[in-house]
PDB file of C-alpha atoms in Angstrom:
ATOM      1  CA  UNK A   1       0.000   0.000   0.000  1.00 74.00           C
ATOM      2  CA  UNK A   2       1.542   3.258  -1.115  1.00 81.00           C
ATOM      3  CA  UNK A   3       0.960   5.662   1.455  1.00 93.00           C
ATOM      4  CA  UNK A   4       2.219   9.666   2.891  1.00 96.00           C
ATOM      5  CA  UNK A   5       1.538  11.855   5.177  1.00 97.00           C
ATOM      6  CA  UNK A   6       0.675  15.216   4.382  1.00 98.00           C
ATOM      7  CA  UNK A   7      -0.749  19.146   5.902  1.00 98.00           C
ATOM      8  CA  UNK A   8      -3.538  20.043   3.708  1.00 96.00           C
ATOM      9  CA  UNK A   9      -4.925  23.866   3.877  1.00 95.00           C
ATOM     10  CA  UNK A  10      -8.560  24.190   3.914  1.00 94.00           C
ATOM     11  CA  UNK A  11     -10.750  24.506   0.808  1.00 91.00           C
ATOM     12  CA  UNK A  12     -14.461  25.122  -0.602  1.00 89.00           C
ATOM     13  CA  UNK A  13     -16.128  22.362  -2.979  1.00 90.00           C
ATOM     14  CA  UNK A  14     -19.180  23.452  -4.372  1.00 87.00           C
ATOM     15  CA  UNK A  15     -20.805  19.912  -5.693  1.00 90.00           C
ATOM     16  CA  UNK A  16     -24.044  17.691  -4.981  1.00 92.00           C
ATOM     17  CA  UNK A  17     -24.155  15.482  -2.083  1.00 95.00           C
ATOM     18  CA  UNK A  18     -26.107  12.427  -0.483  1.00 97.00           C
ATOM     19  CA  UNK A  19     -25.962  10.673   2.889  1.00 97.00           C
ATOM     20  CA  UNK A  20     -25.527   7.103   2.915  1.00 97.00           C
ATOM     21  CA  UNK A  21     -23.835   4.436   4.719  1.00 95.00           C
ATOM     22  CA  UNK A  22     -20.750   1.872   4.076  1.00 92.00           C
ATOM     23  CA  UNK A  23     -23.649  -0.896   5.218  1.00 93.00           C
ATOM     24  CA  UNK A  24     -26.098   0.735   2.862  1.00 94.00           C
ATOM     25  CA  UNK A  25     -23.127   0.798  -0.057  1.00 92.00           C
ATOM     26  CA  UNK A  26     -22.367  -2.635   0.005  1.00 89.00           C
ATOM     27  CA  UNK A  27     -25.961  -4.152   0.529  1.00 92.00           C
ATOM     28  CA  UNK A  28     -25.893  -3.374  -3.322  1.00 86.00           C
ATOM     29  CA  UNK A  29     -28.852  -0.307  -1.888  1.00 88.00           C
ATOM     30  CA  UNK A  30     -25.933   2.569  -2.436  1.00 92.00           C
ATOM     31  CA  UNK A  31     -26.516   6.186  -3.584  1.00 95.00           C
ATOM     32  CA  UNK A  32     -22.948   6.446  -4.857  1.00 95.00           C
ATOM     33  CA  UNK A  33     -23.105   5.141  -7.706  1.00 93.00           C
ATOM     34  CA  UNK A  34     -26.497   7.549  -8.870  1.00 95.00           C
ATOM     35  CA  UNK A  35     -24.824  10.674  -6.888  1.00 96.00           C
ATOM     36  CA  UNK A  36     -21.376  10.229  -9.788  1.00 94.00           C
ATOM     37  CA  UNK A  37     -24.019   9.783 -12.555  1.00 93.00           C
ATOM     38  CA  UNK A  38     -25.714  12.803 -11.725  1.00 92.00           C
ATOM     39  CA  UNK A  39     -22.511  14.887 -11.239  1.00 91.00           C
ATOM     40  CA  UNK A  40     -21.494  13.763 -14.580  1.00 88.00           C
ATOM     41  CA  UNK A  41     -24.678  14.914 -16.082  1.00 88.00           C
ATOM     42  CA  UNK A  42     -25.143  18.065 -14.342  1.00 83.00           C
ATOM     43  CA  UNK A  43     -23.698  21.577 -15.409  1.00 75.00           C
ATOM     44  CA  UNK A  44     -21.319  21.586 -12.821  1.00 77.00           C
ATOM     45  CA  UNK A  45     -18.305  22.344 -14.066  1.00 70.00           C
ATOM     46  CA  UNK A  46     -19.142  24.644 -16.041  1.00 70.00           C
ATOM     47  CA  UNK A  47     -20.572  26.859 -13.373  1.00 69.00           C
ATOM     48  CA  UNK A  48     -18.027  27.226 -10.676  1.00 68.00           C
ATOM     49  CA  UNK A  49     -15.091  29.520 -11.065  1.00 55.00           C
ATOM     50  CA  UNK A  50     -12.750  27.646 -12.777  1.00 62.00           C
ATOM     51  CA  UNK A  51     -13.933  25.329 -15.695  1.00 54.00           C
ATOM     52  CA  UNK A  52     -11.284  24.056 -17.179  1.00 57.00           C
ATOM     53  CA  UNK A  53     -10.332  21.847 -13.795  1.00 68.00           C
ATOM     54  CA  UNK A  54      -9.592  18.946 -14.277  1.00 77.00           C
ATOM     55  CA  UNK A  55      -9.851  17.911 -10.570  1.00 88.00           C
ATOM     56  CA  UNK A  56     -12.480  16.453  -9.204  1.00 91.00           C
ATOM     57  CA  UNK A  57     -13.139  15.666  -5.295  1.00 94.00           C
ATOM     58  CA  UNK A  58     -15.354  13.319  -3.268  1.00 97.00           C
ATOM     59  CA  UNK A  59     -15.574  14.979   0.232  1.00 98.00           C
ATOM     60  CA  UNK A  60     -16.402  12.795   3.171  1.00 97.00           C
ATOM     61  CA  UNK A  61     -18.496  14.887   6.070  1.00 96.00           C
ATOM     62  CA  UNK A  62     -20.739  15.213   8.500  1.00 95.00           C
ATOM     63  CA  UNK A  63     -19.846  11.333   9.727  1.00 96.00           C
ATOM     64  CA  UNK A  64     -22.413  10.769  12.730  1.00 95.00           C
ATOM     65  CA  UNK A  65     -19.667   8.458  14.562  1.00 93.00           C
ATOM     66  CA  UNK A  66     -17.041   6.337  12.788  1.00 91.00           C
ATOM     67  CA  UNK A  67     -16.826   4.461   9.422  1.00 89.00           C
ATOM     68  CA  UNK A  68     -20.040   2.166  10.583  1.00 91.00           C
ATOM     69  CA  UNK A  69     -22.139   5.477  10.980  1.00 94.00           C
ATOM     70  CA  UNK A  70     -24.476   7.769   8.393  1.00 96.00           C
ATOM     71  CA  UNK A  71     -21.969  10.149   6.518  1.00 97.00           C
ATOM     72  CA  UNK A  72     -22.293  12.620   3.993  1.00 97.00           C
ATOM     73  CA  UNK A  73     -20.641  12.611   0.439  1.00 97.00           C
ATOM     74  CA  UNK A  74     -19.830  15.847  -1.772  1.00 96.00           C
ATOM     75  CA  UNK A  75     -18.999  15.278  -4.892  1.00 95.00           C
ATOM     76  CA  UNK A  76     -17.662  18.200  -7.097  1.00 91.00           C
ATOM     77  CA  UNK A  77     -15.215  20.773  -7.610  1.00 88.00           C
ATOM     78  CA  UNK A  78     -12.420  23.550  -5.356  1.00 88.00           C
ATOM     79  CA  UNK A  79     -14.079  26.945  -5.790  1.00 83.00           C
ATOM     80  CA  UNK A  80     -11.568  29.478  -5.460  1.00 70.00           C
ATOM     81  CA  UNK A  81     -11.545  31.671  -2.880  1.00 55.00           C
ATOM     82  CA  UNK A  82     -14.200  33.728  -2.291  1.00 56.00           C
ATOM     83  CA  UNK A  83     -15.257  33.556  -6.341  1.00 58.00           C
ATOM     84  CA  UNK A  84     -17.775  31.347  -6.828  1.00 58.00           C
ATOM     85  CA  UNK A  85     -20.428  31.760 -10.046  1.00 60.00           C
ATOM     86  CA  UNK A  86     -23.790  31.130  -9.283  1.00 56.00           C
ATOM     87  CA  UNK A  87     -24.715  27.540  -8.557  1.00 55.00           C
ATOM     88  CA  UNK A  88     -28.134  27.347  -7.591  1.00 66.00           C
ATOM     89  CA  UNK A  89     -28.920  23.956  -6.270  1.00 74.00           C
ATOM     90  CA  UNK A  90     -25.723  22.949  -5.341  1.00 84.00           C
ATOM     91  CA  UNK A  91     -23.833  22.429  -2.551  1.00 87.00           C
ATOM     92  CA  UNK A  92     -20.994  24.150  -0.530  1.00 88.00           C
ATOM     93  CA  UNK A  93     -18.668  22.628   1.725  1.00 91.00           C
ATOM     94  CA  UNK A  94     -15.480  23.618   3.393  1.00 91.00           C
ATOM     95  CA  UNK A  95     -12.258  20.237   3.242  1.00 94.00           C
ATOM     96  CA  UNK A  96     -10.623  21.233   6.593  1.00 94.00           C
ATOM     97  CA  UNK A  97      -7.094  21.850   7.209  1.00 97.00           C
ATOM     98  CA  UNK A  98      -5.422  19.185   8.038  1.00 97.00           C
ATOM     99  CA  UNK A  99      -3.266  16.572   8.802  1.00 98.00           C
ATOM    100  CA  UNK A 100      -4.007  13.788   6.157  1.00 98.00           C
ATOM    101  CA  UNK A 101      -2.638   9.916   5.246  1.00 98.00           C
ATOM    102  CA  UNK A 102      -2.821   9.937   1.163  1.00 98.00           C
ATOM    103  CA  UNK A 103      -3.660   6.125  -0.063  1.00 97.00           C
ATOM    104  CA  UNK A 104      -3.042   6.245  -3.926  1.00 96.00           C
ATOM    105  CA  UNK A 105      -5.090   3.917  -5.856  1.00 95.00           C
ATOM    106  CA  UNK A 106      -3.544   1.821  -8.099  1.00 93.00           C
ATOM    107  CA  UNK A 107      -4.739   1.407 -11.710  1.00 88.00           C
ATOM    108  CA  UNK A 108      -7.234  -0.300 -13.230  1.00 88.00           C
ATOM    109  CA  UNK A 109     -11.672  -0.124 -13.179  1.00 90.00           C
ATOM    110  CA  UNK A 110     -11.919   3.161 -11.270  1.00 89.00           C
ATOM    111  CA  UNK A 111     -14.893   2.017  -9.111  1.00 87.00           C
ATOM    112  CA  UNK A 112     -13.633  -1.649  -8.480  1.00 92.00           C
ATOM    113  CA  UNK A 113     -10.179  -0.157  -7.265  1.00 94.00           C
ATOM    114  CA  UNK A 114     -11.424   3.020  -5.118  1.00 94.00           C
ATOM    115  CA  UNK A 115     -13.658   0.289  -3.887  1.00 92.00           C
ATOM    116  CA  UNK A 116     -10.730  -1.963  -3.120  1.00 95.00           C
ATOM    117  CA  UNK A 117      -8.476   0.927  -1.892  1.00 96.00           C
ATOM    118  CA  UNK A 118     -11.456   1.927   0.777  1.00 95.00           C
ATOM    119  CA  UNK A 119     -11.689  -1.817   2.187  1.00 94.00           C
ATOM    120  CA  UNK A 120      -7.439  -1.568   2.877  1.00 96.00           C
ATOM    121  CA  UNK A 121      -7.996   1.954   4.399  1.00 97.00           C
ATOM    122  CA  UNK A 122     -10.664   0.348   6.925  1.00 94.00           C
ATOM    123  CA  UNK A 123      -8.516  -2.620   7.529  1.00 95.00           C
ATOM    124  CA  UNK A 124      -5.291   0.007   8.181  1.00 96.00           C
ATOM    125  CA  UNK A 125      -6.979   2.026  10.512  1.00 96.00           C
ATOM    126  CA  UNK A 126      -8.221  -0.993  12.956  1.00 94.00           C
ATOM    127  CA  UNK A 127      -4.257  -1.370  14.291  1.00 92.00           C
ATOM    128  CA  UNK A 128      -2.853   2.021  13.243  1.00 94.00           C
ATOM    129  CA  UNK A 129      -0.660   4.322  15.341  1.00 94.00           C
ATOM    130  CA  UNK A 130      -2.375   7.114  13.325  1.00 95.00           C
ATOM    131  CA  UNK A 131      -6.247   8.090  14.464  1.00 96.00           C
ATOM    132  CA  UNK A 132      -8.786   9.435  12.113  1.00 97.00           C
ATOM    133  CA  UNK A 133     -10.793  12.404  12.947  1.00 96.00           C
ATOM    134  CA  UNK A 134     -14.050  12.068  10.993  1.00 96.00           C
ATOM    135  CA  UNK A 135     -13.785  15.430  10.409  1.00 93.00           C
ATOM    136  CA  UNK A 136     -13.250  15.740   6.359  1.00 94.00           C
ATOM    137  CA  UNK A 137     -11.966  12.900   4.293  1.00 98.00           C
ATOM    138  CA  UNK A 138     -11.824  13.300   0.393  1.00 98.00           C
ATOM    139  CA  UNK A 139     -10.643  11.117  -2.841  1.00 97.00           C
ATOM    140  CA  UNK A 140      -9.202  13.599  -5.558  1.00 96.00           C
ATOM    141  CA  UNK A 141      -9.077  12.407  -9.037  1.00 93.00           C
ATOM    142  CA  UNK A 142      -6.742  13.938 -10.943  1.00 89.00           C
ATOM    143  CA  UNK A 143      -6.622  13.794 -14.948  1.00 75.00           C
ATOM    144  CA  UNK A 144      -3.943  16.560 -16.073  1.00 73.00           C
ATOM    145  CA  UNK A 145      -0.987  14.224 -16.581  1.00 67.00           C
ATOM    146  CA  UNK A 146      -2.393  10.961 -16.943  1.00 64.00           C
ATOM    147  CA  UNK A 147      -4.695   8.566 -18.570  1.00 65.00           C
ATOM    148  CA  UNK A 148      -6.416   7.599 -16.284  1.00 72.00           C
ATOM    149  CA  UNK A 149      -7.084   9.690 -13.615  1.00 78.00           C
ATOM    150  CA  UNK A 150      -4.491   9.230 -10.701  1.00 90.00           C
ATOM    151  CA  UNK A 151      -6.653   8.717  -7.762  1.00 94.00           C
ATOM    152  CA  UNK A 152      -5.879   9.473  -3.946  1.00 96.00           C
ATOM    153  CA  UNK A 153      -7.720   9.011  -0.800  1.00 98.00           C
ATOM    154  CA  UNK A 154      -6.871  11.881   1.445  1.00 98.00           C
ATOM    155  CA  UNK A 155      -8.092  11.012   5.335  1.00 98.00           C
ATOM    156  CA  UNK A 156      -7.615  12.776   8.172  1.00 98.00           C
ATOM    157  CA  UNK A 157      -5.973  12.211  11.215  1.00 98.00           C
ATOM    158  CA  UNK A 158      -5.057  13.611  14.242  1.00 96.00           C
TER     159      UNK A 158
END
């Protein structure tokens, strides 16, 4: 598992969100998989400050306990700082700063190996020295240099 440890600085994603549970996701019940097919079909990026990003974020919030608790999920785009076009509908949420263990995904079938990725990041943090916060976890997918995306899993810990 290819891993860091990094200090984030805090950031604004302005994207569309559900709240689900890791129970709920793999009962085959999820909302995932709908909440990516409507971010890919809504007007998104073309309506927050910068367009031509080609980053995209999944932000992990508002978890009511741990990783077996109700969480909410953001997907979207970074605004930039205090410019933001309107985006009626849509949702605002601030990535904390931050102390945060990057898991890089490897290639291959982006849902099966985020999907993968997740179930080693559960399975690290049962014996880690390292503590999550629940506070603001995110996966960033990246496609400026590479075909496909490069993926990492940013979570947070004290």
């Amino acid at each position: 598992m290819n891993t860091e440890i990094v200090h984030k600085g805090e950031f604004t994603l302005c994207g569309i969100s559900t709240r689900t549970t890791n129970a709920e996701e793999m009962s085959g019940k999820g909302r995932l998989s709908q909440l990516w097919q409507d971010y890919f079909s809504s007007s998104l990026a073309s309506r927050v400050a910068d367009p031509s990003s080609q980053l995209i974020y999944a932000l992990y919030t508002d978890y009511e306990s741990d990783a077996s608790g109700a969480y909410t999920v953001i997907v979207g785009q970074d605004v930039a700082a205090g410019v933001v076009n309107p985006a009626d509908g849509y949702q605002y949420a601030k990535v904390p700063e931050g102390k945060y263990m990057v898991f890089t995904v490897p290639a291959g079938p982006v849902y099966e190996k985020v999907a993968q990725t997740w179930g080693e990041i559960w399975a690290y943090f049962q014996d880690a020295a390292e503590v999550r916060t629940y506070i603001g976890d995110y996966e960033c997918y990246d496609s400026r240099n590479a075909d496909p995306a490069e993926i990492k899993i940013y979570i947070g810990i004290q």
